[in-house]
Short mmCIF file of C-alpha atoms and ligand atoms in Angstrom, two decimals:
data_model
loop_
_atom_site.label_atom_id
_atom_site.label_comp_id
_atom_site.label_asym_id
_atom_site.label_seq_id
_atom_site.Cartn_x
_atom_site.Cartn_y
_atom_site.Cartn_z
CA MET A 1 0.00 0.00 0.00
CA SER A 2 1.23 3.49 -0.82
CA GLU A 3 2.34 5.77 2.01
CA LEU A 4 -0.41 7.84 3.64
CA ARG A 5 -0.41 10.08 6.73
CA VAL A 6 -2.92 12.63 8.05
CA GLN A 7 -2.11 15.51 10.39
CA ALA A 8 -5.05 17.39 11.88
CA ASN A 9 -4.28 21.05 12.49
CA PRO A 10 -4.55 21.74 16.21
CA ARG A 11 -4.70 25.50 15.51
CA ALA A 12 -7.46 25.34 12.87
CA ALA A 13 -9.85 28.28 13.14
CA ALA A 14 -13.38 27.58 14.32
CA ARG A 15 -15.94 27.61 11.48
CA ALA A 16 -17.49 30.83 12.71
CA GLN A 17 -14.19 32.71 13.00
CA PRO A 18 -14.13 35.46 10.35
CA TYR A 19 -11.20 35.90 7.97
CA ALA A 20 -8.76 38.23 9.73
CA ALA A 21 -9.00 41.72 8.27
CA ALA A 22 -5.25 42.16 8.78
CA GLN A 23 -4.39 39.35 6.34
CA ALA A 24 -2.34 40.40 3.32
CA LEU A 25 -4.57 38.50 0.86
CA SER A 26 -7.68 40.60 0.46
CA ALA A 27 -11.03 40.69 -1.31
CA GLY A 28 -9.87 43.85 -3.11
CA GLY A 29 -6.67 42.17 -4.28
CA PHE A 30 -8.57 39.15 -5.60
CA ALA A 31 -11.12 41.35 -7.37
CA ALA A 32 -8.42 43.49 -9.04
CA ALA A 33 -6.59 40.40 -10.33
CA THR A 34 -9.79 38.88 -11.68
CA ARG A 35 -10.69 42.15 -13.45
CA GLU A 36 -7.27 42.38 -15.09
CA ILE A 37 -6.73 38.73 -16.02
CA SER A 38 -10.23 38.18 -17.39
CA ALA A 39 -9.57 41.03 -19.85
CA TRP A 40 -6.43 39.39 -21.33
CA PRO A 41 -6.73 38.00 -24.87
CA GLY A 42 -7.37 34.26 -24.77
CA TYR A 43 -9.01 34.33 -21.33
CA ALA A 44 -11.74 31.76 -20.76
CA PRO A 45 -12.83 30.08 -17.52
CA THR A 46 -11.48 26.53 -17.24
CA PRO A 47 -14.08 23.77 -16.81
CA LEU A 48 -15.36 22.54 -13.46
CA VAL A 49 -15.98 18.87 -14.23
CA ALA A 50 -18.40 16.72 -12.20
CA LEU A 51 -17.24 13.12 -11.72
CA PRO A 52 -20.24 11.28 -10.24
CA ALA A 53 -19.06 7.74 -10.99
CA LEU A 54 -15.69 8.35 -9.39
CA ALA A 55 -17.39 9.95 -6.39
CA ALA A 56 -19.63 6.89 -5.94
CA SER A 57 -16.67 4.52 -6.19
CA LEU A 58 -14.98 6.45 -3.38
CA GLY A 59 -18.07 6.48 -1.18
CA LEU A 60 -18.61 10.25 -1.58
CA ALA A 61 -21.71 12.22 -2.59
CA ALA A 62 -20.07 14.39 -5.26
CA LEU A 63 -16.70 15.23 -6.75
CA TRP A 64 -15.83 18.31 -8.80
CA TYR A 65 -12.54 18.71 -10.60
CA LYS A 66 -11.32 22.15 -11.71
CA ASP A 67 -9.39 21.26 -14.85
CA GLU A 68 -6.60 23.81 -15.43
CA ARG A 69 -5.08 22.10 -18.45
CA GLY A 70 -6.54 24.66 -20.85
CA ARG A 71 -5.42 27.81 -18.98
CA PHE A 72 -4.04 30.27 -21.56
CA GLY A 73 -2.48 27.37 -23.48
CA LEU A 74 0.13 26.88 -20.73
CA LYS A 75 -1.39 23.67 -19.35
CA SER A 76 -1.47 24.77 -15.71
CA PHE A 77 -3.09 27.22 -13.28
CA LYS A 78 0.30 28.87 -12.90
CA ALA A 79 -0.47 30.94 -15.99
CA LEU A 80 -2.63 33.07 -13.69
CA GLY A 81 0.00 33.96 -11.11
CA GLY A 82 3.46 34.50 -12.62
CA ALA A 83 2.25 36.41 -15.65
CA TYR A 84 0.01 38.67 -13.55
CA ALA A 85 2.94 39.40 -11.23
CA VAL A 86 5.16 40.30 -14.22
CA ARG A 87 2.49 42.76 -15.34
CA ARG A 88 2.36 44.29 -11.86
CA VAL A 89 6.19 44.55 -11.61
CA LEU A 90 6.25 46.49 -14.88
CA ALA A 91 3.44 48.77 -13.69
CA ARG A 92 5.17 49.43 -10.35
CA GLN A 93 8.63 50.13 -11.85
CA GLY A 94 7.32 52.46 -14.53
CA LEU A 95 10.30 51.55 -16.76
CA PRO A 96 10.10 50.67 -20.46
CA ALA A 97 9.50 46.89 -20.52
CA LYS A 98 12.51 46.35 -22.81
CA ASP A 99 14.83 47.59 -20.03
CA VAL A 100 13.46 45.12 -17.47
CA THR A 101 14.62 41.54 -16.81
CA VAL A 102 12.46 39.31 -14.62
CA THR A 103 13.73 36.10 -13.06
CA CYS A 104 12.55 33.23 -10.88
CA ALA A 105 13.23 29.69 -9.75
CA THR A 106 10.83 27.01 -10.91
CA ASP A 107 10.20 23.32 -11.08
CA GLY A 108 8.50 23.96 -14.38
CA ASN A 109 5.11 25.62 -14.35
CA HIS A 110 5.77 28.91 -12.56
CA GLY A 111 8.76 29.60 -14.82
CA ARG A 112 6.63 28.91 -17.86
CA SER A 113 4.12 31.49 -16.65
CA VAL A 114 6.77 34.14 -15.92
CA ALA A 115 8.41 33.53 -19.31
CA TRP A 116 5.04 33.79 -21.05
CA GLY A 117 4.17 36.98 -19.17
CA ALA A 118 7.57 38.46 -20.08
CA GLN A 119 6.98 37.65 -23.72
CA VAL A 120 3.44 39.06 -23.74
CA PHE A 121 4.39 42.27 -21.91
CA GLY A 122 7.72 42.76 -23.72
CA CYS A 123 10.48 42.26 -21.11
CA ARG A 124 13.35 39.75 -20.82
CA SER A 125 13.30 36.66 -18.57
CA VAL A 126 15.96 34.39 -17.05
CA ILE A 127 14.54 31.26 -15.40
CA PHE A 128 16.45 29.02 -12.95
CA ILE A 129 15.72 25.29 -12.75
CA HIS A 130 17.25 22.71 -10.41
CA GLU A 131 18.87 19.35 -11.10
CA THR A 132 15.82 17.13 -11.48
CA VAL A 133 13.54 19.34 -13.59
CA SER A 134 12.87 17.39 -16.79
CA GLU A 135 14.34 18.61 -20.08
CA GLY A 136 10.82 18.63 -21.54
CA ARG A 137 9.77 21.20 -18.93
CA ALA A 138 12.92 23.29 -19.57
CA GLN A 139 12.18 23.30 -23.29
CA ALA A 140 8.59 24.42 -22.68
CA ILE A 141 9.96 27.49 -20.86
CA ARG A 142 12.45 28.31 -23.64
CA CYS A 143 9.52 28.32 -26.08
CA TYR A 144 8.47 31.66 -24.59
CA GLY A 145 11.85 33.27 -25.26
CA ALA A 146 13.33 32.79 -21.78
CA GLU A 147 16.94 32.03 -21.02
CA VAL A 148 16.87 28.87 -18.87
CA ARG A 149 19.75 28.17 -16.45
CA ARG A 150 20.11 24.86 -14.60
CA VAL A 151 21.71 25.01 -11.12
CA LYS A 152 22.87 22.40 -8.60
CA GLY A 153 20.67 21.36 -5.69
CA ASN A 154 16.91 21.36 -5.12
CA TYR A 155 14.10 23.90 -5.67
CA ASP A 156 14.97 25.87 -2.55
CA ASP A 157 18.58 26.19 -3.74
CA ALA A 158 17.32 27.51 -7.07
CA VAL A 159 15.20 30.11 -5.23
CA ARG A 160 18.29 31.41 -3.44
CA HIS A 161 20.27 31.38 -6.68
CA ALA A 162 17.66 33.46 -8.52
CA ALA A 163 17.60 36.00 -5.66
CA ALA A 164 21.42 36.32 -5.65
CA GLU A 165 21.67 36.73 -9.44
CA ALA A 166 18.88 39.31 -9.42
CA ALA A 167 20.67 41.35 -6.76
CA ARG A 168 23.92 41.19 -8.74
CA ASN A 169 22.36 42.13 -12.10
CA GLY A 170 19.52 44.48 -11.20
CA TRP A 171 16.85 42.00 -12.28
CA TYR A 172 13.39 41.69 -10.73
CA VAL A 173 12.56 38.47 -8.90
CA VAL A 174 9.07 37.22 -9.70
CA SER A 175 8.83 34.45 -7.14
CA ASP A 176 5.73 32.54 -6.11
CA THR A 177 7.18 32.03 -2.65
CA SER A 178 7.53 34.78 -0.06
CA TYR A 179 10.13 35.18 2.64
CA ALA A 180 11.18 37.87 5.13
CA GLY A 181 11.21 41.20 3.29
CA TYR A 182 9.79 39.79 0.04
CA ARG A 183 6.00 39.87 -0.07
CA ASP A 184 4.58 42.17 -2.77
CA VAL A 185 5.26 39.96 -5.78
CA PRO A 186 4.13 36.63 -4.26
CA LEU A 187 1.03 38.45 -3.05
CA ASP A 188 0.26 39.40 -6.66
CA VAL A 189 0.87 35.80 -7.72
CA MET A 190 -1.60 34.56 -5.10
CA HIS A 191 -4.23 37.13 -5.97
CA GLY A 192 -3.91 35.92 -9.57
CA TYR A 193 -4.65 32.34 -8.47
CA GLY A 194 -7.88 33.60 -6.91
CA VAL A 195 -9.38 33.77 -10.42
CA MET A 196 -10.03 30.03 -10.08
CA ALA A 197 -12.05 30.50 -6.90
CA ALA A 198 -14.17 33.19 -8.54
CA GLU A 199 -14.83 30.94 -11.52
CA ILE A 200 -15.70 27.96 -9.30
CA ALA A 201 -18.21 29.98 -7.30
CA ALA A 202 -19.99 30.81 -10.58
CA GLN A 203 -19.74 27.23 -11.89
CA LEU A 204 -21.02 25.24 -8.91
CA PRO A 205 -24.75 24.45 -8.90
CA ALA A 206 -26.65 27.41 -7.41
CA GLY A 207 -26.36 27.57 -3.62
CA VAL A 208 -23.94 24.65 -3.37
CA VAL A 209 -20.77 24.93 -1.29
CA PRO A 210 -18.60 21.78 -1.21
CA THR A 211 -18.04 20.24 2.21
CA HIS A 212 -14.32 19.64 1.55
CA VAL A 213 -11.51 21.03 -0.58
CA PHE A 214 -8.29 19.10 -1.13
CA VAL A 215 -5.49 21.23 -2.59
CA GLN A 216 -1.96 20.09 -3.32
CA ALA A 217 0.87 22.24 -1.94
CA GLY A 218 4.43 22.96 -2.89
CA VAL A 219 5.25 26.28 -1.23
CA GLY A 220 1.50 26.64 -0.49
CA ALA A 221 0.68 29.72 -2.58
CA LEU A 222 -2.10 27.92 -4.46
CA ALA A 223 -3.60 26.37 -1.33
CA ALA A 224 -3.49 29.62 0.63
CA ALA A 225 -5.01 31.66 -2.22
CA ILE A 226 -7.91 29.22 -2.49
CA CYS A 227 -8.33 28.96 1.28
CA ALA A 228 -8.42 32.75 1.68
CA SER A 229 -10.78 33.23 -1.29
CA PHE A 230 -13.29 30.73 0.04
CA TRP A 231 -13.03 32.05 3.60
CA LEU A 232 -13.72 35.57 2.35
CA ARG A 233 -16.55 34.39 0.09
CA TRP A 234 -18.31 31.80 2.22
CA GLY A 235 -17.30 32.59 5.83
CA ALA A 236 -18.59 29.98 8.27
CA ARG A 237 -20.01 27.92 5.35
CA ARG A 238 -16.56 27.50 3.84
CA PRO A 239 -15.40 23.94 3.06
CA ARG A 240 -13.11 21.96 5.34
CA PHE A 241 -9.67 22.47 3.91
CA ALA A 242 -6.96 19.79 3.49
CA VAL A 243 -3.49 20.42 2.08
CA VAL A 244 -2.01 17.48 0.13
CA GLU A 245 1.76 16.93 -0.17
CA PRO A 246 4.26 14.29 -1.26
CA ALA A 247 5.47 12.28 1.74
CA ARG A 248 9.06 13.36 1.11
CA ALA A 249 8.31 17.07 0.68
CA ASP A 250 5.73 17.45 3.45
CA CYS A 251 6.67 20.88 4.79
CA PHE A 252 3.08 21.94 5.60
CA TYR A 253 2.40 18.64 7.30
CA ARG A 254 5.40 19.15 9.55
CA SER A 255 4.67 22.82 10.05
CA LEU A 256 1.09 22.15 11.18
CA GLU A 257 2.41 19.45 13.49
CA ALA A 258 5.04 21.77 14.98
CA GLY A 259 2.86 24.91 15.00
CA ARG A 260 5.47 26.94 13.09
CA PRO A 261 7.13 26.89 9.64
CA THR A 262 9.33 23.79 9.54
CA ALA A 263 11.59 22.95 6.60
CA VAL A 264 12.18 19.57 5.01
CA HIS A 265 15.70 19.03 3.64
CA GLY A 266 17.22 16.63 1.12
CA ASP A 267 16.52 16.02 -2.54
CA LEU A 268 12.70 16.08 -1.93
CA ASP A 269 12.48 13.47 -4.64
CA THR A 270 8.94 12.82 -5.92
CA VAL A 271 7.15 12.28 -9.22
CA MET A 272 4.95 15.23 -8.19
CA ALA A 273 7.51 17.69 -9.56
CA GLY A 274 5.45 20.79 -8.81
CA LEU A 275 5.23 19.87 -5.13
CA ALA A 276 8.93 19.16 -4.49
CA CYS A 277 9.35 22.12 -2.12
CA GLY A 278 10.81 21.88 1.36
CA GLU A 279 9.99 25.35 2.70
CA VAL A 280 6.60 26.96 3.12
CA SER A 281 5.96 30.44 1.73
CA GLN A 282 5.59 32.92 4.57
CA LEU A 283 2.40 34.44 3.14
CA ALA A 284 0.92 31.00 2.60
CA TRP A 285 1.72 30.00 6.15
CA GLU A 286 -0.03 33.08 7.51
CA VAL A 287 -3.29 31.88 5.93
CA LEU A 288 -2.95 28.12 6.33
CA GLU A 289 -1.68 28.20 9.92
CA THR A 290 -5.34 28.53 10.93
CA GLY A 291 -7.15 28.14 7.58
CA ALA A 292 -6.10 24.53 6.95
CA ASP A 293 -7.97 21.83 8.84
CA ALA A 294 -5.46 19.10 8.02
CA ALA A 295 -2.49 18.04 5.93
CA VAL A 296 -2.33 14.75 4.03
CA ALA A 297 1.01 13.21 2.97
CA ILE A 298 0.88 10.75 0.07
CA GLY A 299 3.28 8.47 -1.80
CA ASP A 300 4.23 8.58 -5.46
CA ALA A 301 2.31 5.39 -6.27
CA SER A 302 -0.96 7.16 -5.40
CA ALA A 303 -0.09 10.09 -7.66
CA LEU A 304 0.47 7.77 -10.62
CA GLU A 305 -2.75 5.87 -9.84
CA ALA A 306 -4.66 9.18 -9.92
CA VAL A 307 -3.26 10.13 -13.34
CA ARG A 308 -4.44 6.76 -14.69
CA ALA A 309 -7.82 6.92 -12.95
CA LEU A 310 -8.54 10.31 -14.56
CA ALA A 311 -7.35 9.11 -17.99
CA LEU A 312 -9.43 5.92 -17.89
CA PRO A 313 -12.64 7.03 -16.19
CA ARG A 314 -15.47 5.03 -14.66
CA GLY A 315 -19.02 4.92 -15.97
CA ARG A 316 -20.03 8.04 -17.87
CA ASP A 317 -17.39 10.28 -16.29
CA PRO A 318 -15.34 12.12 -18.94
CA ALA A 319 -11.64 11.36 -19.46
CA ILE A 320 -9.33 14.00 -17.98
CA VAL A 321 -5.67 14.62 -18.74
CA ALA A 322 -3.74 15.43 -15.55
CA GLY A 323 -0.04 15.44 -14.78
CA GLU A 324 1.44 13.80 -11.68
CA THR A 325 1.13 17.01 -9.69
CA GLY A 326 -2.31 17.86 -11.05
CA GLY A 327 -3.86 14.64 -9.80
CA ALA A 328 -2.47 14.86 -6.26
CA GLY A 329 -5.79 15.79 -4.62
CA LEU A 330 -7.45 12.76 -6.15
CA ALA A 331 -4.41 10.67 -5.22
CA ALA A 332 -5.08 11.45 -1.56
CA LEU A 333 -8.73 10.41 -1.91
CA LEU A 334 -7.75 7.15 -3.61
CA ALA A 335 -5.28 6.35 -0.84
CA LEU A 336 -7.85 7.25 1.85
CA LYS A 337 -10.40 4.83 0.40
CA GLU A 338 -8.85 1.92 2.30
CA ARG A 339 -8.42 3.86 5.55
CA PRO A 340 -11.74 4.49 7.31
CA ASP A 341 -9.86 5.67 10.41
CA LEU A 342 -8.17 8.49 8.49
CA ARG A 343 -11.35 9.32 6.55
CA ALA A 344 -13.12 9.78 9.87
CA GLN A 345 -10.33 12.07 11.03
CA LEU A 346 -11.00 14.25 7.96
CA ALA A 347 -14.79 14.05 8.47
CA LEU A 348 -15.12 12.38 5.06
CA GLY A 349 -18.25 10.31 4.56
CA ALA A 350 -21.10 9.39 2.25
CA ASP A 351 -22.51 12.94 2.45
CA SER A 352 -19.23 14.64 1.56
CA THR A 353 -18.96 16.78 -1.55
CA LEU A 354 -15.38 17.28 -2.67
CA LEU A 355 -13.68 19.95 -4.73
CA LEU A 356 -10.29 19.07 -6.28
CA PHE A 357 -7.85 21.23 -8.21
CA GLY A 358 -6.56 19.67 -11.40
CA SER A 359 -3.71 22.12 -11.30
CA GLU A 360 -1.95 20.88 -14.45
CA GLY A 361 -2.45 18.83 -17.57
CA ASP A 362 0.28 16.93 -19.41
CA THR A 363 2.93 19.58 -18.76
CA ASP A 364 5.54 17.02 -19.84
CA PRO A 365 3.85 15.00 -22.62
CA GLU A 366 6.62 12.37 -22.68
CA ILE A 367 6.31 11.60 -18.97
CA TYR A 368 2.52 11.55 -19.38
CA ARG A 369 2.71 8.95 -22.12
CA ARG A 370 5.01 6.79 -19.98
CA ILE A 371 2.53 6.84 -17.06
CA VAL A 372 -0.68 6.25 -18.99
CA GLY A 373 0.61 4.29 -21.98
CA ARG A 374 -0.96 6.75 -24.42
CA SER A 375 -0.80 10.44 -25.33
CA ALA A 376 -3.19 13.10 -24.08
CA ASP A 377 -4.85 13.24 -27.53
CA GLU A 378 -5.42 9.48 -27.50
CA VAL A 379 -6.90 9.65 -24.00
CA LEU A 380 -9.31 12.42 -24.96
CA ALA A 381 -10.31 10.70 -28.23
CA ALA A 382 -11.12 7.36 -26.54
C1 PLP B 1 0.81 21.86 -11.30
C2 PLP B 1 1.08 22.41 -9.95
N1 PLP B 1 0.19 22.21 -8.98
C3 PLP B 1 0.39 22.69 -7.73
C4 PLP B 1 1.54 23.38 -7.41
C5 PLP B 1 1.72 23.87 -6.01
O1 PLP B 1 1.64 25.24 -5.91
P1 PLP B 1 2.34 26.00 -4.70
O2 PLP B 1 3.82 25.88 -4.89
O3 PLP B 1 1.84 27.37 -4.79
O4 PLP B 1 1.93 25.29 -3.46
C6 PLP B 1 2.49 23.61 -8.41
C7 PLP B 1 3.71 24.37 -8.11
O5 PLP B 1 4.64 24.40 -8.88
C8 PLP B 1 2.26 23.12 -9.70
O6 PLP B 1 3.14 23.30 -10.69
#
């Protein structure tokens, strides 16, 4: 059986506790990002797909899957954050775009978004990747005119490298992770992600609020943006919130356990490339410290099972193309199926209605084909 652990958050806010007005993520920030991004050429809401047969097989009442594969042609939700932050950097600096270089570290998707934003808005980009980022993902970033540099170490090493090079060269760091003294840009990134929450609220059946949300976390920017959006929107009716992580990069799990940000070291090796982060983003922690109800740590085998389960659906459910990171929320549900004790801990039962974030499609088509045995086109044509 694949690895599976659940950590309840002892500091989780009571349902009735309002979203703290002092929080950096704000209703105004989310609304501004949604106004701007929904006016970009090529904008269209991504589908919210109901998967009733899969829900029934897992002993749940309903399952919705927000499928981000089609987002601006970039194949992941990250298109919303990095590119929006590039736009905001240019607006804040007031310099001609051609004189600006933006940079970031990435395990693939964020760098693709920053490179795309740089190309669209006319500035230069230099993107840092670490040792285990696949060549397919590096190539996808170069497609948008970025210079891609590979550095030794893991994602967190690449973050430090990008910051040092930016300081040396006068470049602007467009990071999705925040740390002491660096908050404005990651805040923009997170407000950009809120577009998904706004779309979901309009796509759910009228009056319906899911009972649970499972969101996969790397540095936690996605999870925190969604958590804050729903808290602001739905208050005490907001869903129970679980953060899903790879067992070997479980920094939120450990942080919730310890009650403070706690890093995970080592190579953080996992097939869930987008989640191979060992340090929580400060801004994300500020929301999830009380906004998350639990963390779930899963093994790689579950992630691969989820990719296949979405590609080869049950009953009349549609086929969905998801990468290893994109299917992580479902991976947790699949693993939990055999563990009634842990399901009870998460208050999951036959009445539960689940919302999952399909945060990426086949961002590396070659890896996708190896996992499923066919290409995304073949899966969708079947
Ligand atoms: C496809 C995908 N899903 C989820 C995440 C996690 O997002 P965050 O690092 O904001 O937690 C990432 C991050 O790279 C990603 O690429």
